[in-house]
Amino acid sequence: MSTLPDSLEKLHGEAWCDVHPVHEDAVHAALMGRASDAHLAHLADTFQMLASPTRLRIVEALRRQELCVCDLSAVVGVSQSAVSHHLRQMRQMRIVRWRKDGRMAYYRLDDEHVAQLFGTGLEHVRE
Amino acid sequence: MSTLPDSLEKLHGEAWCDVHPVHEDAVHAALMGRASDAHLAHLADTFQMLASPTRLRIVEALRRQELCVCDLSAVVGVSQSAVSHHLRQMRQMRIVRWRKDGRMAYYRLDDEHVAQLFGTGLEHVRE
DNA sequence: TGAACATATGAGCAGATGTTCAGATATCAA
DNA sequence: TTGATATCTGAACATCTGCTCATATGTTCA
């Protein structure tokens, strides 16, 4: 097998299989300016939060205005418990923010990026 | 329990639980201009393709230029088989395109939307 | 033709995910 | 306080996911 580029050896510690890159220049270029593992893992978790029709309905509903859990349950058409579970995850992944007002909890999108991801994705799908 | 809005009755067929919307106006507003179930399911599947660090590394690598499976395997650091499995899914969900050239298969991002989703997501995560 | 190579694919398994159910917490009103 | 309401949370379950292994397909070259 041919020698792997140094950056690859450093990257993965050792040859992980007998596959070797065919276009070493292209591989080197692709290795430049990579996001950190932590950022990439976080990004994957973020997209995971958008990878469910139920949660996308929640995002869609929150694009216009903030809503309470009960309203979201009605709009999305799943149980209040299920919505609450989803919202906690979405909160943790910074897809939504919330505020408590008495016994109600009002949710809204975390920032403009979330609405933008939803919009861009929908454009892509509708083509 | 209070009566549910007509649009909700139509939407879900019948009262699905004893939860009722607290803000009927807000619920009605949220129900306007919703994407179709088919589009939303497709959108969820699209985000699902971006919900894995391995596949995100593939997208990241393909932002600059097209690469063959072998190169991608090297850049991403997983087996050729795993990359190939991912690429088939990503092809089906229109995240990537491919072209065959001899025994090689070259992959690139399907369109600008994909790069945009990656970029926006990374911005969001890096804040 | 046969060997080497690049990629695709099916089966199978460990781990993650989405929902429901039951019950906890907290607030409001009488 | 008591009861009703709004939300949160843990456990449990069936389903889905991502990887590996083994193998198949198709191409190039000698």
mmCIF file of C-alpha atoms (C1' of nucleotides) in Angstrom:
data_model
loop_
_atom_site.group_PDB
_atom_site.id
_atom_site.type_symbol
_atom_site.label_atom_id
_atom_site.label_comp_id
_atom_site.label_asym_id
_atom_site.label_seq_id
_atom_site.Cartn_x
_atom_site.Cartn_y
_atom_site.Cartn_z
ATOM 1 C CA MET A 1 0.000 0.000 0.000
ATOM 2 C CA SER A 2 1.182 3.523 -0.699
ATOM 3 C CA THR A 3 2.193 5.823 2.122
ATOM 4 C CA LEU A 4 -0.557 7.942 3.527
ATOM 5 C CA PRO A 5 -0.132 11.728 3.809
ATOM 6 C CA ASP A 6 1.263 12.845 7.177
ATOM 7 C CA SER A 7 -1.874 14.779 7.961
ATOM 8 C CA LEU A 8 -3.866 11.606 7.601
ATOM 9 C CA GLU A 9 -1.513 9.638 9.807
ATOM 10 C CA LYS A 10 -1.801 12.321 12.458
ATOM 11 C CA LEU A 11 -5.522 12.592 11.986
ATOM 12 C CA HIS A 12 -6.403 8.995 12.530
ATOM 13 C CA GLY A 13 -3.362 7.661 14.336
ATOM 14 C CA GLU A 14 -2.636 4.848 11.943
ATOM 15 C CA ALA A 15 -3.787 3.257 8.746
ATOM 16 C CA TRP A 16 -7.346 2.214 9.575
ATOM 17 C CA CYS A 17 -7.830 -0.076 6.621
ATOM 18 C CA ASP A 18 -6.202 -0.990 3.357
ATOM 19 C CA VAL A 19 -7.928 1.790 1.485
ATOM 20 C CA HIS A 20 -5.625 4.578 0.385
ATOM 21 C CA PRO A 21 -6.562 7.916 -1.133
ATOM 22 C CA VAL A 22 -6.436 8.000 -4.893
ATOM 23 C CA HIS A 23 -6.109 11.772 -5.199
ATOM 24 C CA GLU A 24 -3.750 12.889 -2.465
ATOM 25 C CA ASP A 25 -3.927 16.581 -3.399
ATOM 26 C CA ALA A 26 -7.702 16.546 -3.236
ATOM 27 C CA VAL A 27 -7.576 14.764 0.097
ATOM 28 C CA HIS A 28 -5.158 17.319 1.504
ATOM 29 C CA ALA A 29 -7.356 20.162 0.307
ATOM 30 C CA ALA A 30 -10.384 18.553 1.895
ATOM 31 C CA LEU A 31 -8.551 18.319 5.196
ATOM 32 C CA MET A 32 -7.924 22.077 5.355
ATOM 33 C CA GLY A 33 -10.183 24.255 7.467
ATOM 34 C CA ARG A 34 -12.137 21.452 9.030
ATOM 35 C CA ALA A 35 -14.509 22.146 11.898
ATOM 36 C CA SER A 36 -13.535 20.719 15.283
ATOM 37 C CA ASP A 37 -14.905 17.351 16.325
ATOM 38 C CA ALA A 38 -16.844 19.070 19.101
ATOM 39 C CA HIS A 39 -18.446 21.564 16.741
ATOM 40 C CA LEU A 40 -19.288 18.847 14.268
ATOM 41 C CA ALA A 41 -20.853 16.638 16.929
ATOM 42 C CA HIS A 42 -22.864 19.599 18.153
ATOM 43 C CA LEU A 43 -23.916 20.364 14.592
ATOM 44 C CA ALA A 44 -25.043 16.777 14.077
ATOM 45 C CA ASP A 45 -27.127 16.956 17.258
ATOM 46 C CA THR A 46 -28.622 20.218 16.050
ATOM 47 C CA PHE A 47 -29.693 18.689 12.744
ATOM 48 C CA GLN A 48 -30.962 15.678 14.674
ATOM 49 C CA MET A 49 -33.405 18.010 16.401
ATOM 50 C CA LEU A 50 -34.711 18.990 12.966
ATOM 51 C CA ALA A 51 -34.899 15.390 11.759
ATOM 52 C CA SER A 52 -38.406 14.629 12.984
ATOM 53 C CA PRO A 53 -41.728 15.666 11.409
ATOM 54 C CA THR A 54 -43.142 16.362 14.864
ATOM 55 C CA ARG A 55 -40.300 18.691 15.827
ATOM 56 C CA LEU A 56 -40.408 20.362 12.399
ATOM 57 C CA ARG A 57 -44.099 21.100 12.962
ATOM 58 C CA ILE A 58 -43.097 22.716 16.229
ATOM 59 C CA VAL A 59 -40.466 24.848 14.492
ATOM 60 C CA GLU A 60 -42.932 25.754 11.752
ATOM 61 C CA ALA A 61 -45.519 26.856 14.295
ATOM 62 C CA LEU A 62 -42.978 28.937 16.230
ATOM 63 C CA ARG A 63 -41.794 30.796 13.138
ATOM 64 C CA ARG A 64 -44.719 33.203 13.449
ATOM 65 C CA GLN A 65 -45.016 33.660 17.193
ATOM 66 C CA GLU A 66 -44.355 32.152 20.572
ATOM 67 C CA LEU A 67 -46.763 29.468 21.769
ATOM 68 C CA CYS A 68 -47.406 27.599 24.999
ATOM 69 C CA VAL A 69 -47.022 23.826 25.311
ATOM 70 C CA CYS A 70 -50.757 23.263 25.228
ATOM 71 C CA ASP A 71 -51.159 25.235 21.992
ATOM 72 C CA LEU A 72 -48.234 23.396 20.439
ATOM 73 C CA SER A 73 -49.794 20.099 21.408
ATOM 74 C CA ALA A 74 -52.958 21.130 19.560
ATOM 75 C CA VAL A 75 -51.180 22.482 16.494
ATOM 76 C CA VAL A 76 -48.838 19.546 16.112
ATOM 77 C CA GLY A 77 -51.384 16.911 17.017
ATOM 78 C CA VAL A 78 -49.402 14.868 19.511
ATOM 79 C CA SER A 79 -49.768 14.464 23.253
ATOM 80 C CA GLN A 80 -48.701 17.209 25.618
ATOM 81 C CA SER A 81 -46.191 14.816 27.138
ATOM 82 C CA ALA A 82 -44.555 14.065 23.808
ATOM 83 C CA VAL A 83 -44.376 17.783 22.970
ATOM 84 C CA SER A 84 -42.815 18.508 26.336
ATOM 85 C CA HIS A 85 -40.171 15.829 25.837
ATOM 86 C CA HIS A 86 -39.346 17.260 22.409
ATOM 87 C CA LEU A 87 -39.217 20.811 23.742
ATOM 88 C CA ARG A 88 -36.773 19.885 26.454
ATOM 89 C CA GLN A 89 -34.402 18.401 23.881
ATOM 90 C CA MET A 90 -34.872 21.351 21.569
ATOM 91 C CA ARG A 91 -34.171 23.679 24.481
ATOM 92 C CA GLN A 92 -30.967 21.828 25.320
ATOM 93 C CA MET A 93 -29.836 21.995 21.689
ATOM 94 C CA ARG A 94 -30.729 25.694 21.480
ATOM 95 C CA ILE A 95 -33.403 25.230 18.834
ATOM 96 C CA VAL A 96 -35.965 26.993 21.051
ATOM 97 C CA ARG A 97 -35.980 29.335 24.035
ATOM 98 C CA TRP A 98 -38.659 29.470 26.688
ATOM 99 C CA ARG A 99 -40.037 31.726 29.355
ATOM 100 C CA LYS A 100 -42.231 30.782 32.272
ATOM 101 C CA ASP A 101 -45.313 32.881 33.003
ATOM 102 C CA GLY A 102 -47.283 31.535 35.933
ATOM 103 C CA ARG A 103 -48.066 27.944 35.189
ATOM 104 C CA MET A 104 -47.638 28.435 31.463
ATOM 105 C CA ALA A 105 -44.413 27.950 29.488
ATOM 106 C CA TYR A 106 -44.040 29.945 26.283
ATOM 107 C CA TYR A 107 -41.633 28.761 23.616
ATOM 108 C CA ARG A 108 -40.096 30.534 20.643
ATOM 109 C CA LEU A 109 -37.299 29.846 18.179
ATOM 110 C CA ASP A 110 -33.839 30.402 19.608
ATOM 111 C CA ASP A 111 -32.617 32.682 16.839
ATOM 112 C CA GLU A 112 -32.849 33.510 13.152
ATOM 113 C CA HIS A 113 -30.553 30.623 12.181
ATOM 114 C CA VAL A 114 -33.239 28.120 13.093
ATOM 115 C CA ALA A 115 -35.858 29.768 10.899
ATOM 116 C CA GLN A 116 -33.245 30.007 8.153
ATOM 117 C CA LEU A 117 -32.435 26.296 8.355
ATOM 118 C CA PHE A 118 -36.116 25.455 8.148
ATOM 119 C CA GLY A 119 -36.609 27.785 5.173
ATOM 120 C CA THR A 120 -33.562 26.641 3.245
ATOM 121 C CA GLY A 121 -34.422 23.012 3.842
ATOM 122 C CA LEU A 122 -37.969 23.506 2.665
ATOM 123 C CA GLU A 123 -36.730 25.250 -0.477
ATOM 124 C CA HIS A 124 -34.451 22.326 -1.174
ATOM 125 C CA VAL A 125 -37.219 19.812 -0.686
ATOM 126 C CA ARG A 126 -39.735 21.689 -2.826
ATOM 127 C CA GLU A 127 -37.535 21.798 -5.908
ATOM 128 C CA MET B 1 -63.576 20.528 27.851
ATOM 129 C CA SER B 2 -63.973 23.477 25.503
ATOM 130 C CA THR B 3 -64.747 22.937 21.834
ATOM 131 C CA LEU B 4 -61.764 22.683 19.550
ATOM 132 C CA PRO B 5 -61.493 24.947 16.500
ATOM 133 C CA ASP B 6 -62.971 23.466 13.330
ATOM 134 C CA SER B 7 -59.622 23.467 11.602
ATOM 135 C CA LEU B 8 -58.247 21.333 14.359
ATOM 136 C CA GLU B 9 -61.128 18.904 14.186
ATOM 137 C CA LYS B 10 -60.566 18.577 10.458
ATOM 138 C CA LEU B 11 -56.847 18.342 10.872
ATOM 139 C CA HIS B 12 -56.716 15.506 13.298
ATOM 140 C CA GLY B 13 -60.118 13.920 12.865
ATOM 141 C CA GLU B 14 -61.180 14.039 16.482
ATOM 142 C CA ALA B 15 -60.081 15.184 19.891
ATOM 143 C CA TRP B 16 -56.901 13.211 20.504
ATOM 144 C CA CYS B 17 -56.608 13.895 24.224
ATOM 145 C CA ASP B 18 -58.079 16.112 26.880
ATOM 146 C CA VAL B 19 -55.667 18.940 26.212
ATOM 147 C CA HIS B 20 -57.249 21.974 24.592
ATOM 148 C CA PRO B 21 -55.557 25.036 23.145
ATOM 149 C CA VAL B 22 -55.336 27.959 25.518
ATOM 150 C CA HIS B 23 -54.896 30.608 22.814
ATOM 151 C CA GLU B 24 -57.236 29.713 19.982
ATOM 152 C CA ASP B 25 -56.242 32.705 17.829
ATOM 153 C CA ALA B 26 -52.580 31.809 18.087
ATOM 154 C CA VAL B 27 -53.362 28.211 17.242
ATOM 155 C CA HIS B 28 -55.335 29.234 14.171
ATOM 156 C CA ALA B 29 -52.535 31.500 13.033
ATOM 157 C CA ALA B 30 -50.022 28.694 13.464
ATOM 158 C CA LEU B 31 -52.150 26.437 11.319
ATOM 159 C CA MET B 32 -52.027 28.808 8.314
ATOM 160 C CA GLY B 33 -49.556 28.177 5.521
ATOM 161 C CA ARG B 34 -48.333 24.854 6.800
ATOM 162 C CA ALA B 35 -46.145 22.680 4.589
ATOM 163 C CA SER B 36 -47.689 19.437 3.362
ATOM 164 C CA ASP B 37 -47.129 16.256 5.336
ATOM 165 C CA ALA B 38 -45.155 14.871 2.407
ATOM 166 C CA HIS B 39 -42.862 17.883 2.222
ATOM 167 C CA LEU B 40 -42.363 17.877 5.960
ATOM 168 C CA ALA B 41 -41.534 14.176 6.031
ATOM 169 C CA HIS B 42 -39.083 14.699 3.187
ATOM 170 C CA LEU B 43 -37.567 17.649 5.035
ATOM 171 C CA ALA B 44 -37.147 15.538 8.180
ATOM 172 C CA ASP B 45 -35.379 12.845 6.152
ATOM 173 C CA THR B 46 -33.152 15.509 4.631
ATOM 174 C CA PHE B 47 -32.106 16.811 8.045
ATOM 175 C CA GLN B 48 -31.646 13.218 9.162
ATOM 176 C CA MET B 49 -28.957 12.885 6.509
ATOM 177 C CA LEU B 50 -27.165 15.817 8.143
ATOM 178 C CA ALA B 51 -27.601 14.436 11.655
ATOM 179 C CA SER B 52 -24.436 12.336 11.747
ATOM 180 C CA PRO B 53 -20.863 13.529 12.299
ATOM 181 C CA THR B 54 -19.641 11.098 9.652
ATOM 182 C CA ARG B 55 -22.043 12.387 7.005
ATOM 183 C CA LEU B 56 -21.294 15.976 8.013
ATOM 184 C CA ARG B 57 -17.600 15.303 7.420
ATOM 185 C CA ILE B 58 -18.552 14.060 3.973
ATOM 186 C CA VAL B 59 -20.539 17.217 3.270
ATOM 187 C CA GLU B 60 -17.712 19.354 4.614
ATOM 188 C CA ALA B 61 -15.205 17.626 2.342
ATOM 189 C CA LEU B 62 -17.445 17.984 -0.696
ATOM 190 C CA ARG B 63 -17.937 21.713 -0.210
ATOM 191 C CA ARG B 64 -14.649 22.400 -1.962
ATOM 192 C CA GLN B 65 -14.633 19.827 -4.720
ATOM 193 C CA GLU B 66 -15.876 16.471 -5.841
ATOM 194 C CA LEU B 67 -14.168 13.411 -4.388
ATOM 195 C CA CYS B 68 -14.213 9.684 -5.025
ATOM 196 C CA VAL B 69 -15.345 7.158 -2.422
ATOM 197 C CA CYS B 70 -11.803 6.148 -1.614
ATOM 198 C CA ASP B 71 -10.749 9.742 -0.952
ATOM 199 C CA LEU B 72 -13.805 10.314 1.186
ATOM 200 C CA SER B 73 -13.019 7.221 3.173
ATOM 201 C CA ALA B 74 -9.556 8.625 3.872
ATOM 202 C CA VAL B 75 -10.723 12.144 4.702
ATOM 203 C CA VAL B 76 -13.574 11.065 6.952
ATOM 204 C CA GLY B 77 -11.684 8.239 8.573
ATOM 205 C CA VAL B 78 -14.229 5.476 8.305
ATOM 206 C CA SER B 79 -14.281 2.311 6.216
ATOM 207 C CA GLN B 80 -15.030 2.374 2.515
ATOM 208 C CA SER B 81 -18.083 0.256 3.153
ATOM 209 C CA ALA B 82 -19.497 2.661 5.711
ATOM 210 C CA VAL B 83 -18.881 5.631 3.399
ATOM 211 C CA SER B 84 -20.556 3.849 0.526
ATOM 212 C CA HIS B 85 -23.601 3.064 2.638
ATOM 213 C CA HIS B 86 -23.829 6.698 3.689
ATOM 214 C CA LEU B 87 -23.396 7.940 0.142
ATOM 215 C CA ARG B 88 -26.213 5.797 -1.142
ATOM 216 C CA GLN B 89 -28.571 7.267 1.441
ATOM 217 C CA MET B 90 -27.324 10.786 0.756
ATOM 218 C CA ARG B 91 -27.828 10.200 -2.958
ATOM 219 C CA GLN B 92 -31.393 9.047 -2.395
ATOM 220 C CA MET B 93 -32.137 12.112 -0.260
ATOM 221 C CA ARG B 94 -30.500 14.410 -2.821
ATOM 222 C CA ILE B 95 -27.741 15.580 -0.509
ATOM 223 C CA VAL B 96 -25.101 14.507 -3.040
ATOM 224 C CA ARG B 97 -24.882 13.729 -6.760
ATOM 225 C CA TRP B 98 -22.497 11.279 -8.336
ATOM 226 C CA ARG B 99 -20.930 10.419 -11.650
ATOM 227 C CA LYS B 100 -19.259 7.192 -12.636
ATOM 228 C CA ASP B 101 -15.908 7.342 -14.397
ATOM 229 C CA GLY B 102 -14.475 3.922 -15.079
ATOM 230 C CA ARG B 103 -14.370 2.066 -11.816
ATOM 231 C CA MET B 104 -14.387 5.298 -9.820
ATOM 232 C CA ALA B 105 -17.445 7.105 -8.505
ATOM 233 C CA TYR B 106 -17.133 10.846 -7.945
ATOM 234 C CA TYR B 107 -19.456 12.575 -5.541
ATOM 235 C CA ARG B 108 -20.326 16.234 -5.078
ATOM 236 C CA LEU B 109 -22.993 18.209 -3.206
ATOM 237 C CA ASP B 110 -26.382 18.151 -4.876
ATOM 238 C CA ASP B 111 -26.859 21.935 -4.899
ATOM 239 C CA GLU B 112 -26.103 25.159 -3.099
ATOM 240 C CA HIS B 113 -28.828 24.547 -0.498
ATOM 241 C CA VAL B 114 -26.808 21.749 1.046
ATOM 242 C CA ALA B 115 -23.713 23.917 1.478
ATOM 243 C CA GLN B 116 -25.945 26.649 2.845
ATOM 244 C CA LEU B 117 -27.510 24.338 5.434
ATOM 245 C CA PHE B 118 -24.058 23.247 6.528
ATOM 246 C CA GLY B 119 -22.851 26.824 6.768
ATOM 247 C CA THR B 120 -25.859 28.180 8.615
ATOM 248 C CA GLY B 121 -25.813 25.266 11.034
ATOM 249 C CA LEU B 122 -22.139 25.759 11.768
ATOM 250 C CA GLU B 123 -22.691 29.463 12.384
ATOM 251 C CA HIS B 124 -25.453 28.615 14.822
ATOM 252 C CA VAL B 125 -23.314 26.100 16.658
ATOM 253 C CA ARG B 126 -20.281 28.381 16.883
ATOM 254 C CA GLU B 127 -22.118 31.202 18.602
ATOM 255 C "C1'" DT C 1 -8.439 -14.650 -19.527
ATOM 256 C "C1'" DG C 2 -7.194 -13.733 -14.638
ATOM 257 C "C1'" DA C 3 -5.658 -10.706 -10.943
ATOM 258 C "C1'" DA C 4 -6.094 -6.385 -8.743
ATOM 259 C "C1'" DC C 5 -8.862 -2.658 -7.747
ATOM 260 C "C1'" DA C 6 -12.989 0.620 -6.674
ATOM 261 C "C1'" DT C 7 -17.329 0.517 -5.289
ATOM 262 C "C1'" DA C 8 -21.943 -1.382 -4.009
ATOM 263 C "C1'" DT C 9 -24.822 -4.228 -1.189
ATOM 264 C "C1'" DG C 10 -27.136 -7.535 2.252
ATOM 265 C "C1'" DA C 11 -27.230 -9.365 6.894
ATOM 266 C "C1'" DG C 12 -26.756 -8.698 11.555
ATOM 267 C "C1'" DC C 13 -25.849 -6.526 15.874
ATOM 268 C "C1'" DA C 14 -25.238 -2.821 19.638
ATOM 269 C "C1'" DG C 15 -26.847 1.489 20.669
ATOM 270 C "C1'" DA C 16 -29.950 5.511 19.928
ATOM 271 C "C1'" DT C 17 -34.687 7.420 19.243
ATOM 272 C "C1'" DG C 18 -39.896 8.604 19.786
ATOM 273 C "C1'" DT C 19 -43.770 7.575 21.924
ATOM 274 C "C1'" DT C 20 -46.888 6.299 25.781
ATOM 275 C "C1'" DC C 21 -47.947 5.690 30.574
ATOM 276 C "C1'" DA C 22 -47.772 6.905 35.232
ATOM 277 C "C1'" DG C 23 -46.764 10.090 38.319
ATOM 278 C "C1'" DA C 24 -44.250 14.453 40.082
ATOM 279 C "C1'" DT C 25 -44.008 19.500 40.436
ATOM 280 C "C1'" DA C 26 -45.802 23.996 40.496
ATOM 281 C "C1'" DT C 27 -49.304 27.556 40.015
ATOM 282 C "C1'" DC C 28 -53.919 29.433 40.400
ATOM 283 C "C1'" DA C 29 -58.502 29.957 42.368
ATOM 284 C "C1'" DA C 30 -62.114 29.025 45.573
ATOM 285 C "C1'" DT D 1 -56.232 23.979 52.350
ATOM 286 C "C1'" DT D 2 -58.306 21.507 48.375
ATOM 287 C "C1'" DG D 3 -59.022 20.737 43.561
ATOM 288 C "C1'" DA D 4 -58.065 21.894 38.872
ATOM 289 C "C1'" DT D 5 -54.734 23.066 35.580
ATOM 290 C "C1'" DA D 6 -50.188 23.307 32.917
ATOM 291 C "C1'" DT D 7 -46.095 21.363 32.494
ATOM 292 C "C1'" DC D 8 -42.213 18.280 33.469
ATOM 293 C "C1'" DT D 9 -39.975 13.834 34.047
ATOM 294 C "C1'" DG D 10 -38.576 8.739 34.468
ATOM 295 C "C1'" DA D 11 -39.343 4.161 32.879
ATOM 296 C "C1'" DA D 12 -40.362 1.021 29.361
ATOM 297 C "C1'" DC D 13 -41.125 -0.403 24.845
ATOM 298 C "C1'" DA D 14 -40.841 -1.056 19.716
ATOM 299 C "C1'" DT D 15 -38.477 0.901 16.074
ATOM 300 C "C1'" DC D 16 -34.676 2.997 13.712
ATOM 301 C "C1'" DT D 17 -29.570 3.890 12.923
ATOM 302 C "C1'" DG D 18 -24.609 3.223 11.937
ATOM 303 C "C1'" DC D 19 -21.236 0.281 11.812
ATOM 304 C "C1'" DT D 20 -18.732 -4.155 10.472
ATOM 305 C "C1'" DC D 21 -18.201 -8.314 7.958
ATOM 306 C "C1'" DA D 22 -18.632 -10.912 3.976
ATOM 307 C "C1'" DT D 23 -19.602 -10.871 -0.611
ATOM 308 C "C1'" DA D 24 -21.114 -9.185 -5.237
ATOM 309 C "C1'" DT D 25 -20.532 -6.189 -9.273
ATOM 310 C "C1'" DG D 26 -18.033 -3.972 -12.600
ATOM 311 C "C1'" DT D 27 -13.554 -1.942 -14.458
ATOM 312 C "C1'" DT D 28 -8.686 -1.859 -15.736
ATOM 313 C "C1'" DC D 29 -4.502 -3.860 -16.945
ATOM 314 C "C1'" DA D 30 -1.180 -7.446 -17.965
#
